[in-house]
Amino acid sequence: MTIQYIDTPEQLQALCVQIGRHDWIALDTEFLREKTYYPKFCLLQIATPDWVACIDPLAIADLSPLFEAIYNPAIVKVLHSCRQDLEIFYQLSGKIPMPVFDTQIAAPLLGFQENPGYAMLVSSFLNVNLSKAHTRTDWSVRPLSPEQIEYAADDVIYLCKIYTLMCEQLYKLGRLDWLNADFALLNNPELYQLSPENAWLRIRGKNKLTGKQLSIMQALTEWRERTAQQENKPRNWLLADDMLLELAKLQPVTVADLAKVRNIGERTVNRYGKTLCELIDVARQRPPKPLVEKGKPQKKTQQTEAILDVLGAVVRIRAEENSLNPIILATRNDLEQLLAGDDDCLLLQGWRYNMAGRELQGLLRGDYSLRLRDDAVEISPVSA
């Protein structure tokens, strides 16, 4: 298949006409973000079963015709592990191209493990081992070699084939519509932008901080996120996560005190030292934002273990009915999250909720009961 390399506005206009003739397209992006906060968009690959194209966004100033074509709601966008790709589109246009089909999200419904890699799917579906020759390519360097372009195009060429096979198998199993809710969740802008005020929630080790320490860590994390966005630098270039925790504990008062902190960069001290000390001083005098921990059982008692066993029995029953490995439907940890009232539990989302989550919630509320009949476990609503 001939690869179209699109690097002029005229070529782009012609490609957009091609895109409009299809009801689905496969997409992939190449980007860099090792030295920036925001990903640098370097290449876009698009394919259908009939053609493949690589678009050079570094050579074309106005990509609006491309966005208009891709954002057509009548065209399904097929991607693998699409979060970072959609982040690029969101940052460039302020919108998310919907509808999408993510082969990584769909794969467990066909018996694959959770979050399988693209190479695994290509090998399993097509018996092809992907080349790793250009894994570390700097996609911002021009010109791209024919080998680099072919390597990039292969991703969407194989993605087309996988999507076709996946849809056929999902259709035969009656599961093609099960994924609609999961894919709809990808249309949430909060997935692609991090509010500086809430950046501290992602810091591991925050639960060990209290009072002034927690307040300082929150203030420093918010500053780091805002500054990284404004200067378009990786947040860890400013302060690493462990340094945020260290500063919250040491609470340096002066720039001289800050410079004595182990492993803090000299450049950080010289450029941001005064600001950091001021932030620490202000944060030390105010209460922290409350640390709301997701509910967890106080400890695992025989009763809680028994409840988890009952929930696990329902998972096994529903998984067997749908020819799934029970681990794909829910792990023991998922059941513990459900019992703890964790709203982020996978069993409360998408097809898992429809298959078992709703029923498990009802069981915990006492709306359902289990009983043995003819050597089988039955789940039934409790009569009013």
Short mmCIF file of C-alpha atoms in Angstrom, two decimals:
data_model
loop_
_atom_site.label_atom_id
_atom_site.label_comp_id
_atom_site.label_asym_id
_atom_site.label_seq_id
_atom_site.Cartn_x
_atom_site.Cartn_y
_atom_site.Cartn_z
CA MET A 1 0.00 0.00 0.00
CA THR A 2 1.44 3.39 -1.03
CA ILE A 3 1.91 5.80 1.87
CA GLN A 4 0.73 9.35 1.19
CA TYR A 5 3.00 11.89 2.89
CA ILE A 6 1.00 15.07 3.42
CA ASP A 7 3.03 18.22 3.97
CA THR A 8 1.26 20.92 1.92
CA PRO A 9 -2.16 22.61 2.35
CA GLU A 10 -3.25 21.35 -1.09
CA GLN A 11 -2.45 17.75 -0.22
CA LEU A 12 -4.26 18.17 3.10
CA GLN A 13 -7.42 19.46 1.41
CA ALA A 14 -7.45 16.44 -0.92
CA LEU A 15 -6.93 14.08 2.01
CA CYS A 16 -9.85 15.64 3.91
CA VAL A 17 -12.09 14.81 0.96
CA GLN A 18 -10.89 11.21 1.17
CA ILE A 19 -11.60 11.07 4.90
CA GLY A 20 -15.17 12.25 4.36
CA ARG A 21 -15.95 9.21 2.23
CA HIS A 22 -15.55 6.76 5.12
CA ASP A 23 -17.58 5.88 8.19
CA TRP A 24 -14.47 4.98 10.20
CA ILE A 25 -10.75 5.74 10.14
CA ALA A 26 -7.77 4.47 12.14
CA LEU A 27 -5.67 7.15 13.85
CA ASP A 28 -2.34 7.33 15.62
CA THR A 29 -0.04 10.18 16.59
CA GLU A 30 3.68 10.62 17.12
CA PHE A 31 4.69 13.25 19.64
CA LEU A 32 7.41 14.29 22.04
CA ARG A 33 7.01 15.47 25.61
CA GLU A 34 10.28 14.62 27.32
CA LYS A 35 11.26 18.31 27.41
CA THR A 36 7.83 19.96 27.54
CA TYR A 37 4.68 19.98 29.65
CA TYR A 38 2.42 19.76 26.63
CA PRO A 39 3.05 17.07 24.01
CA LYS A 40 4.66 18.38 20.81
CA PHE A 41 2.57 17.10 17.90
CA CYS A 42 4.95 15.71 15.28
CA LEU A 43 3.02 13.33 13.01
CA LEU A 44 -0.52 12.06 12.44
CA GLN A 45 -1.17 8.72 10.77
CA ILE A 46 -4.59 7.93 9.25
CA ALA A 47 -5.66 4.76 7.47
CA THR A 48 -8.64 2.90 6.10
CA PRO A 49 -8.53 -0.56 4.50
CA ASP A 50 -7.96 1.24 1.17
CA TRP A 51 -5.28 3.85 1.88
CA VAL A 52 -2.84 5.23 4.44
CA ALA A 53 -1.48 8.73 4.98
CA CYS A 54 1.02 10.46 7.25
CA ILE A 55 0.32 14.14 7.89
CA ASP A 56 3.18 16.45 8.88
CA PRO A 57 1.76 19.05 11.31
CA LEU A 58 5.15 20.74 11.53
CA ALA A 59 4.99 21.62 7.83
CA ILE A 60 1.36 22.77 7.63
CA ALA A 61 0.45 25.91 9.54
CA ASP A 62 -3.34 25.60 9.29
CA LEU A 63 -4.71 22.21 10.35
CA SER A 64 -8.32 23.39 10.66
CA PRO A 65 -9.50 21.48 7.54
CA LEU A 66 -8.06 18.31 9.05
CA PHE A 67 -9.82 18.89 12.36
CA GLU A 68 -13.09 19.54 10.57
CA ALA A 69 -12.79 16.22 8.75
CA ILE A 70 -11.72 14.19 11.76
CA TYR A 71 -14.28 15.73 14.10
CA ASN A 72 -17.14 14.65 11.83
CA PRO A 73 -19.47 12.81 14.25
CA ALA A 74 -20.48 10.41 11.46
CA ILE A 75 -16.95 9.00 11.37
CA VAL A 76 -15.74 6.60 14.06
CA LYS A 77 -12.15 7.23 15.11
CA VAL A 78 -10.32 3.97 15.85
CA LEU A 79 -7.30 4.22 18.15
CA HIS A 80 -5.33 2.11 20.60
CA SER A 81 -4.82 3.44 24.12
CA CYS A 82 -6.23 6.74 22.95
CA ARG A 83 -5.90 9.03 25.97
CA GLN A 84 -2.66 10.73 24.90
CA ASP A 85 -3.81 11.00 21.28
CA LEU A 86 -7.08 12.63 22.34
CA GLU A 87 -5.16 14.93 24.66
CA ILE A 88 -3.29 16.32 21.64
CA PHE A 89 -6.52 16.99 19.74
CA TYR A 90 -8.08 18.58 22.81
CA GLN A 91 -5.13 20.91 23.37
CA LEU A 92 -5.01 21.94 19.71
CA SER A 93 -8.72 22.51 19.21
CA GLY A 94 -10.40 22.54 22.62
CA LYS A 95 -12.60 19.62 21.57
CA ILE A 96 -12.46 15.83 21.59
CA PRO A 97 -13.09 13.93 18.34
CA MET A 98 -16.01 11.62 18.98
CA PRO A 99 -17.13 8.90 18.56
CA VAL A 100 -14.06 6.76 19.22
CA PHE A 101 -13.30 3.05 19.41
CA ASP A 102 -10.32 2.12 21.57
CA THR A 103 -8.99 -1.36 20.83
CA GLN A 104 -7.27 -1.49 24.22
CA ILE A 105 -10.58 -0.96 26.02
CA ALA A 106 -12.38 -3.44 23.77
CA ALA A 107 -9.81 -6.25 24.01
CA PRO A 108 -10.84 -7.65 27.44
CA LEU A 109 -14.29 -8.45 26.04
CA LEU A 110 -12.51 -10.89 23.75
CA GLY A 111 -10.57 -12.56 26.55
CA PHE A 112 -7.44 -10.42 26.61
CA GLN A 113 -5.88 -9.10 29.80
CA GLU A 114 -6.71 -5.61 31.05
CA ASN A 115 -4.91 -2.86 29.07
CA PRO A 116 -3.07 -5.07 26.56
CA GLY A 117 -0.28 -3.50 24.55
CA TYR A 118 -0.64 -2.80 20.87
CA ALA A 119 2.16 -5.22 19.93
CA MET A 120 0.35 -8.00 21.78
CA LEU A 121 -2.85 -7.41 19.80
CA VAL A 122 -1.00 -7.28 16.49
CA SER A 123 0.74 -10.55 17.33
CA SER A 124 -2.44 -12.25 18.55
CA PHE A 125 -4.76 -11.16 15.75
CA LEU A 126 -2.35 -11.01 12.82
CA ASN A 127 0.63 -13.15 13.85
CA VAL A 128 2.92 -10.20 13.12
CA ASN A 129 5.80 -9.09 15.34
CA LEU A 130 6.13 -5.33 15.19
CA SER A 131 9.54 -3.80 14.57
CA LYS A 132 11.07 -1.80 17.42
CA ALA A 133 13.68 -0.13 15.21
CA HIS A 134 12.31 3.40 15.63
CA THR A 135 10.91 3.24 19.15
CA ARG A 136 13.25 6.02 20.28
CA THR A 137 12.90 8.19 17.18
CA ASP A 138 12.86 11.96 17.60
CA TRP A 139 9.78 12.60 15.47
CA SER A 140 10.40 16.35 15.41
CA VAL A 141 13.52 16.04 13.27
CA ARG A 142 13.02 16.58 9.53
CA PRO A 143 13.24 15.10 7.01
CA LEU A 144 11.81 11.77 8.13
CA SER A 145 13.38 8.79 6.41
CA PRO A 146 11.29 6.38 4.31
CA GLU A 147 11.88 3.77 7.01
CA GLN A 148 10.52 6.08 9.73
CA ILE A 149 7.44 6.88 7.67
CA GLU A 150 6.81 3.21 6.96
CA TYR A 151 7.25 2.38 10.65
CA ALA A 152 4.70 5.04 11.62
CA ALA A 153 2.23 4.01 8.93
CA ASP A 154 2.35 0.35 9.98
CA ASP A 155 0.65 1.26 13.26
CA VAL A 156 -2.55 2.39 11.56
CA ILE A 157 -2.41 -0.21 8.79
CA TYR A 158 -2.46 -3.01 11.36
CA LEU A 159 -4.96 -1.10 13.50
CA CYS A 160 -7.45 -1.20 10.60
CA LYS A 161 -7.10 -4.97 10.39
CA ILE A 162 -7.44 -5.45 14.15
CA TYR A 163 -10.53 -3.24 14.30
CA THR A 164 -12.23 -5.21 11.53
CA LEU A 165 -11.52 -8.53 13.23
CA MET A 166 -12.55 -7.19 16.64
CA CYS A 167 -15.88 -5.92 15.35
CA GLU A 168 -16.60 -9.25 13.68
CA GLN A 169 -15.90 -11.19 16.87
CA LEU A 170 -17.74 -8.75 19.14
CA TYR A 171 -20.75 -8.84 16.82
CA LYS A 172 -20.84 -12.64 16.87
CA LEU A 173 -20.76 -12.56 20.67
CA GLY A 174 -23.45 -9.86 20.84
CA ARG A 175 -21.06 -7.49 22.61
CA LEU A 176 -20.48 -4.75 20.06
CA ASP A 177 -22.76 -2.32 21.90
CA TRP A 178 -21.40 -3.14 25.36
CA LEU A 179 -18.56 -0.64 24.94
CA ASN A 180 -20.64 2.44 24.16
CA ALA A 181 -20.66 3.68 27.75
CA ASP A 182 -16.90 3.10 28.14
CA PHE A 183 -16.14 5.04 24.98
CA ALA A 184 -18.52 7.85 25.96
CA LEU A 185 -16.46 8.39 29.13
CA LEU A 186 -13.56 9.44 26.92
CA ASN A 187 -15.48 12.60 26.00
CA ASN A 188 -14.78 14.10 29.43
CA PRO A 189 -12.42 17.12 29.10
CA GLU A 190 -11.20 16.58 32.68
CA LEU A 191 -9.29 13.53 31.43
CA TYR A 192 -7.04 15.74 29.33
CA GLN A 193 -6.43 18.74 31.55
CA LEU A 194 -5.20 18.83 35.12
CA SER A 195 -6.45 21.63 37.34
CA PRO A 196 -3.48 23.09 39.28
CA GLU A 197 -5.70 23.33 42.38
CA ASN A 198 -6.23 19.58 42.36
CA ALA A 199 -2.77 18.48 41.26
CA TRP A 200 -1.86 17.53 44.84
CA LEU A 201 -4.37 14.69 44.74
CA ARG A 202 -2.00 12.77 42.44
CA ILE A 203 0.96 12.91 44.82
CA ARG A 204 1.76 9.58 46.39
CA GLY A 205 2.61 9.84 50.05
CA LYS A 206 0.20 12.70 50.72
CA ASN A 207 -1.70 10.57 53.24
CA LYS A 208 1.32 10.64 55.55
CA LEU A 209 1.21 14.45 55.80
CA THR A 210 -0.94 16.37 58.23
CA GLY A 211 -1.64 19.98 59.16
CA LYS A 212 1.04 22.44 58.02
CA GLN A 213 2.89 19.77 56.03
CA LEU A 214 -0.17 18.96 53.95
CA SER A 215 -0.97 22.65 53.41
CA ILE A 216 2.59 23.33 52.20
CA MET A 217 2.60 20.33 49.86
CA GLN A 218 -0.72 21.47 48.35
CA ALA A 219 0.57 25.02 47.78
CA LEU A 220 3.85 23.85 46.23
CA THR A 221 2.11 21.34 43.97
CA GLU A 222 -0.33 23.96 42.70
CA TRP A 223 2.57 26.35 42.02
CA ARG A 224 4.51 23.63 40.22
CA GLU A 225 1.59 22.76 37.96
CA ARG A 226 0.86 26.39 37.04
CA THR A 227 4.52 27.15 36.39
CA ALA A 228 5.02 23.99 34.32
CA GLN A 229 2.02 24.94 32.19
CA GLN A 230 3.12 28.56 31.78
CA GLU A 231 6.71 27.67 30.90
CA ASN A 232 5.76 24.47 29.04
CA LYS A 233 8.26 22.39 30.98
CA PRO A 234 7.93 18.93 32.54
CA ARG A 235 6.71 19.38 36.09
CA ASN A 236 9.53 17.26 37.50
CA TRP A 237 12.06 19.67 35.99
CA LEU A 238 10.80 22.18 38.53
CA LEU A 239 10.35 19.94 41.58
CA ALA A 240 10.13 16.16 41.73
CA ASP A 241 7.29 14.61 43.71
CA ASP A 242 9.59 13.41 46.49
CA MET A 243 11.02 16.94 46.78
CA LEU A 244 7.51 18.34 47.31
CA LEU A 245 7.10 15.98 50.25
CA GLU A 246 10.58 16.77 51.56
CA LEU A 247 9.98 20.53 51.50
CA ALA A 248 6.64 20.07 53.22
CA LYS A 249 8.40 18.29 56.06
CA LEU A 250 11.50 20.52 56.32
CA GLN A 251 9.64 23.83 55.78
CA PRO A 252 12.67 25.99 54.91
CA VAL A 253 12.24 29.65 55.89
CA THR A 254 14.94 31.34 53.79
CA VAL A 255 16.56 30.76 50.43
CA ALA A 256 19.72 29.80 52.31
CA ASP A 257 17.74 27.12 54.17
CA LEU A 258 16.26 25.93 50.88
CA ALA A 259 19.70 25.59 49.29
CA LYS A 260 20.71 23.17 52.07
CA VAL A 261 17.95 20.72 51.19
CA ARG A 262 19.49 17.58 49.79
CA ASN A 263 19.14 17.01 46.01
CA ILE A 264 17.37 20.27 45.25
CA GLY A 265 18.78 21.79 42.08
CA GLU A 266 20.89 24.93 42.23
CA ARG A 267 19.01 26.36 39.26
CA THR A 268 15.70 25.79 41.07
CA VAL A 269 16.97 27.60 44.14
CA ASN A 270 18.35 30.54 42.15
CA ARG A 271 15.30 30.99 39.95
CA TYR A 272 12.40 30.04 42.23
CA GLY A 273 13.86 30.05 45.75
CA LYS A 274 12.28 33.28 46.97
CA THR A 275 8.86 32.30 45.58
CA LEU A 276 9.02 28.84 47.15
CA CYS A 277 9.90 30.22 50.58
CA GLU A 278 7.05 32.72 50.39
CA LEU A 279 4.63 29.97 49.42
CA ILE A 280 5.79 27.83 52.32
CA ASP A 281 5.41 30.70 54.77
CA VAL A 282 1.84 31.50 53.65
CA ALA A 283 0.78 27.84 53.52
CA ARG A 284 2.13 27.21 57.01
CA GLN A 285 -0.35 29.72 58.39
CA ARG A 286 -3.51 28.31 56.82
CA PRO A 287 -5.37 25.04 57.19
CA PRO A 288 -4.92 22.43 54.44
CA LYS A 289 -7.59 21.33 52.05
CA PRO A 290 -9.25 18.30 53.63
CA LEU A 291 -7.72 14.97 52.74
CA VAL A 292 -10.77 12.92 51.89
CA GLU A 293 -9.84 9.28 51.92
CA LYS A 294 -11.96 6.84 50.03
CA GLY A 295 -13.78 4.53 52.34
CA LYS A 296 -12.02 1.36 53.31
CA PRO A 297 -13.01 -1.41 55.68
CA GLN A 298 -11.33 -0.83 59.02
CA LYS A 299 -9.73 -4.22 58.78
CA LYS A 300 -10.37 -7.50 57.04
CA THR A 301 -12.53 -9.53 59.36
CA GLN A 302 -14.01 -12.94 58.71
CA GLN A 303 -17.29 -11.16 57.94
CA THR A 304 -15.79 -8.88 55.30
CA GLU A 305 -13.92 -11.82 53.76
CA ALA A 306 -17.20 -13.74 53.61
CA ILE A 307 -18.94 -10.80 51.92
CA LEU A 308 -16.15 -10.59 49.36
CA ASP A 309 -16.51 -14.33 48.73
CA VAL A 310 -20.24 -13.87 48.06
CA LEU A 311 -19.58 -10.98 45.69
CA GLY A 312 -16.91 -13.08 43.99
CA ALA A 313 -19.43 -15.87 43.46
CA VAL A 314 -21.69 -13.48 41.54
CA VAL A 315 -18.72 -12.34 39.44
CA ARG A 316 -17.84 -15.92 38.57
CA ILE A 317 -21.45 -16.71 37.63
CA ARG A 318 -21.81 -13.70 35.34
CA ALA A 319 -18.36 -14.23 33.83
CA GLU A 320 -19.16 -17.87 33.03
CA GLU A 321 -22.47 -16.87 31.44
CA ASN A 322 -20.59 -14.48 29.17
CA SER A 323 -17.57 -16.73 28.48
CA LEU A 324 -15.16 -14.36 30.21
CA ASN A 325 -12.31 -14.94 32.59
CA PRO A 326 -13.67 -13.72 35.97
CA ILE A 327 -10.49 -11.68 36.49
CA ILE A 328 -11.41 -9.60 33.43
CA LEU A 329 -14.79 -8.79 34.94
CA ALA A 330 -13.52 -8.03 38.45
CA THR A 331 -10.51 -8.78 40.65
CA ARG A 332 -10.61 -9.23 44.41
CA ASN A 333 -9.28 -5.69 44.70
CA ASP A 334 -12.16 -4.40 42.56
CA LEU A 335 -14.60 -6.08 44.94
CA GLU A 336 -12.84 -4.52 47.93
CA GLN A 337 -13.19 -1.10 46.28
CA LEU A 338 -16.89 -1.71 45.69
CA LEU A 339 -17.39 -2.77 49.30
CA ALA A 340 -15.50 0.32 50.46
CA GLY A 341 -17.77 2.62 48.44
CA ASP A 342 -15.05 3.77 46.05
CA ASP A 343 -16.74 5.67 43.20
CA ASP A 344 -13.78 4.95 40.91
CA CYS A 345 -14.34 1.19 41.10
CA LEU A 346 -14.32 -0.38 37.62
CA LEU A 347 -17.46 -2.32 38.49
CA LEU A 348 -19.39 0.94 38.51
CA GLN A 349 -18.38 1.80 34.95
CA GLY A 350 -19.36 0.76 31.45
CA TRP A 351 -20.08 -2.83 30.52
CA ARG A 352 -18.88 -4.14 33.88
CA TYR A 353 -21.62 -2.20 35.62
CA ASN A 354 -24.26 -3.59 33.30
CA MET A 355 -22.95 -7.14 33.58
CA ALA A 356 -22.39 -7.35 37.32
CA GLY A 357 -21.87 -4.01 39.09
CA ARG A 358 -25.53 -3.01 39.32
CA GLU A 359 -26.42 -6.45 40.66
CA LEU A 360 -23.59 -6.43 43.19
CA GLN A 361 -24.69 -3.03 44.50
CA GLY A 362 -28.20 -4.41 44.88
CA LEU A 363 -26.85 -7.42 46.74
CA LEU A 364 -24.99 -5.15 49.18
CA ARG A 365 -28.19 -3.14 49.73
CA GLY A 366 -30.21 -6.29 50.35
CA ASP A 367 -32.24 -5.94 47.14
CA TYR A 368 -31.00 -9.30 45.82
CA SER A 369 -30.48 -12.70 47.39
CA LEU A 370 -28.56 -15.84 46.56
CA ARG A 371 -29.87 -19.35 46.88
CA LEU A 372 -28.91 -22.86 45.84
CA ARG A 373 -31.16 -24.71 43.42
CA ASP A 374 -30.27 -27.91 41.59
CA ASP A 375 -26.56 -27.56 42.40
CA ALA A 376 -26.48 -24.03 40.97
CA VAL A 377 -26.39 -20.57 42.55
CA GLU A 378 -29.33 -18.35 41.66
CA ILE A 379 -29.45 -14.57 42.03
CA SER A 380 -32.90 -13.10 42.36
CA PRO A 381 -34.58 -9.86 43.51
CA VAL A 382 -35.92 -9.83 47.04
CA SER A 383 -39.72 -9.66 47.05
CA ALA A 384 -41.13 -6.40 48.40
#
